[in-house]
C-alpha cells in the first residue's frame, strides 16, 4: 500500500503492514475520513487497485432540535465536507446561529437552538391605552402582555401570553366601558 497519502491510518490496512497473497487489505483512514475504495486485493505481490484515498466524511444533520423542521439543515439530511448547514426553524422561531460548518464528519459548532420570537403589542384597539401592554410594545417569547385601557374601561382578557410571535388566548383584547353600581335602592347594603 502506498504510504504518504493524506489522512491514512497507521498501519493503512486492518490486517497490518503486509497483505498476504489472495487476501484483502481493508483500507483504514484517520477519524473523520473514509477510505475509497474500502479494500484492496493482493494477487501475487500486486495490489488491485494499487492504492486508496481517504475522503472527508459528510456530516449528518443534527437531531433533536426543538422547534426546527426535519431536516433542520437547508441542504437536507447530509451536508458535504466543507459545506454549511444553514440553520432553519419553524415559523415564529429564529436560529441561535446562522450556520454550522461540516468538518471531518462533525459540525462546528455541533448544534443550534430555535429561539421563540417576541410578540408585538396589539394595535388598533378601541379605547386601549397608547401602549396597549403595560409590559411594553414588544413582549418577549414566554412573557405576558398586561392589557391596558383608557380610564373608565376594563380590558378583556386582562393577560395575553406571547408564544412564538402569537399572543394567546387571543391576538387582541377588548376594552369595555365600566358600569356604575346602582344607588338609592331601598334596603340595599351600601359599600363600607
Short mmCIF file of C-alpha atoms in Angstrom, two decimals, residues 45-132:
data_model
loop_
_atom_site.label_atom_id
_atom_site.label_comp_id
_atom_site.label_asym_id
_atom_site.label_seq_id
_atom_site.Cartn_x
_atom_site.Cartn_y
_atom_site.Cartn_z
CA UNK A 45 2.56 -9.30 -4.85
CA UNK A 46 0.36 -6.77 -6.66
CA UNK A 47 -2.46 -4.81 -5.03
CA UNK A 48 -5.54 -4.09 -7.11
CA UNK A 49 -6.24 -1.22 -7.12
CA UNK A 50 -2.73 -0.14 -6.10
CA UNK A 51 -3.82 2.44 -3.52
CA UNK A 52 -6.80 4.21 -1.89
CA UNK A 53 -7.83 7.74 -0.94
CA UNK A 54 -9.10 8.99 2.39
CA UNK A 55 -12.05 11.27 1.81
CA UNK A 56 -13.57 13.55 4.39
CA UNK A 57 -16.83 12.18 5.85
CA UNK A 58 -20.15 14.02 5.33
CA UNK A 59 -22.00 15.38 8.36
CA UNK A 60 -25.41 14.00 9.31
CA UNK A 61 -27.91 16.78 10.13
CA UNK A 62 -28.22 17.49 13.87
CA UNK A 63 -31.14 15.79 15.60
CA UNK A 64 -33.46 16.72 18.44
CA UNK A 65 -33.60 20.48 17.85
CA UNK A 66 -36.86 21.71 19.36
CA UNK A 67 -39.00 23.84 17.01
CA UNK A 68 -36.89 23.00 13.95
CA UNK A 69 -38.17 21.38 10.75
CA UNK A 70 -36.97 17.96 9.65
CA UNK A 71 -34.33 18.03 8.30
CA UNK A 72 -33.07 21.11 10.20
CA UNK A 73 -30.43 21.99 7.56
CA UNK A 74 -31.34 23.75 4.34
CA UNK A 75 -29.08 21.25 2.49
CA UNK A 76 -31.01 18.22 3.77
CA UNK A 77 -30.12 15.24 5.97
CA UNK A 78 -26.41 15.17 4.99
CA UNK A 79 -24.01 18.07 4.43
CA UNK A 80 -20.89 17.56 2.33
CA UNK A 81 -17.46 18.25 3.87
CA UNK A 82 -16.51 21.93 3.83
CA UNK A 83 -20.13 22.98 3.27
CA UNK A 84 -22.56 24.66 5.63
CA UNK A 85 -25.72 23.57 7.36
CA UNK A 86 -27.86 26.70 7.04
CA UNK A 87 -29.88 26.56 10.27
CA UNK A 88 -33.67 26.57 9.95
CA UNK A 89 -36.50 26.92 12.48
CA UNK A 90 -40.28 26.61 12.46
CA UNK A 91 -42.41 29.72 11.95
CA UNK A 92 -42.27 32.02 15.00
CA UNK A 93 -38.72 30.91 15.88
CA UNK A 94 -35.25 32.05 14.84
CA UNK A 95 -31.98 30.06 14.89
CA UNK A 96 -29.36 30.97 17.51
CA UNK A 97 -26.72 30.59 14.74
CA UNK A 98 -26.82 31.28 11.01
CA UNK A 99 -24.93 28.10 10.05
CA UNK A 100 -22.80 25.13 11.14
CA UNK A 101 -19.67 24.09 9.21
CA UNK A 102 -19.08 20.42 8.27
CA UNK A 103 -15.53 19.24 9.01
CA UNK A 104 -14.49 15.59 9.11
CA UNK A 105 -17.99 14.32 9.81
CA UNK A 106 -18.70 16.79 12.62
CA UNK A 107 -20.39 20.19 12.66
CA UNK A 108 -18.61 23.18 14.15
CA UNK A 109 -20.32 24.20 16.39
CA UNK A 110 -22.16 20.90 16.85
CA UNK A 111 -25.75 22.24 17.09
CA UNK A 112 -28.00 25.28 17.43
CA UNK A 113 -31.26 26.30 19.12
CA UNK A 114 -34.53 27.68 17.80
CA UNK A 115 -35.48 30.67 19.93
CA UNK A 116 -39.05 31.98 20.19
CA UNK A 117 -39.59 35.37 18.58
CA UNK A 118 -41.20 38.25 20.54
CA UNK A 119 -44.77 39.47 20.02
CA UNK A 120 -45.80 42.99 19.10
CA UNK A 121 -48.29 44.63 21.46
CA UNK A 122 -51.75 44.71 19.87
CA UNK A 123 -52.67 47.87 17.97
CA UNK A 124 -55.92 49.42 16.76
CA UNK A 125 -57.97 48.51 19.84
CA UNK A 126 -60.73 50.97 20.58
CA UNK A 127 -60.26 52.67 23.99
CA UNK A 128 -56.91 50.95 24.61
CA UNK A 129 -54.04 52.95 26.12
CA UNK A 130 -51.50 54.31 23.58
CA UNK A 131 -49.17 51.44 24.59
CA UNK A 132 -51.68 48.61 24.85
#
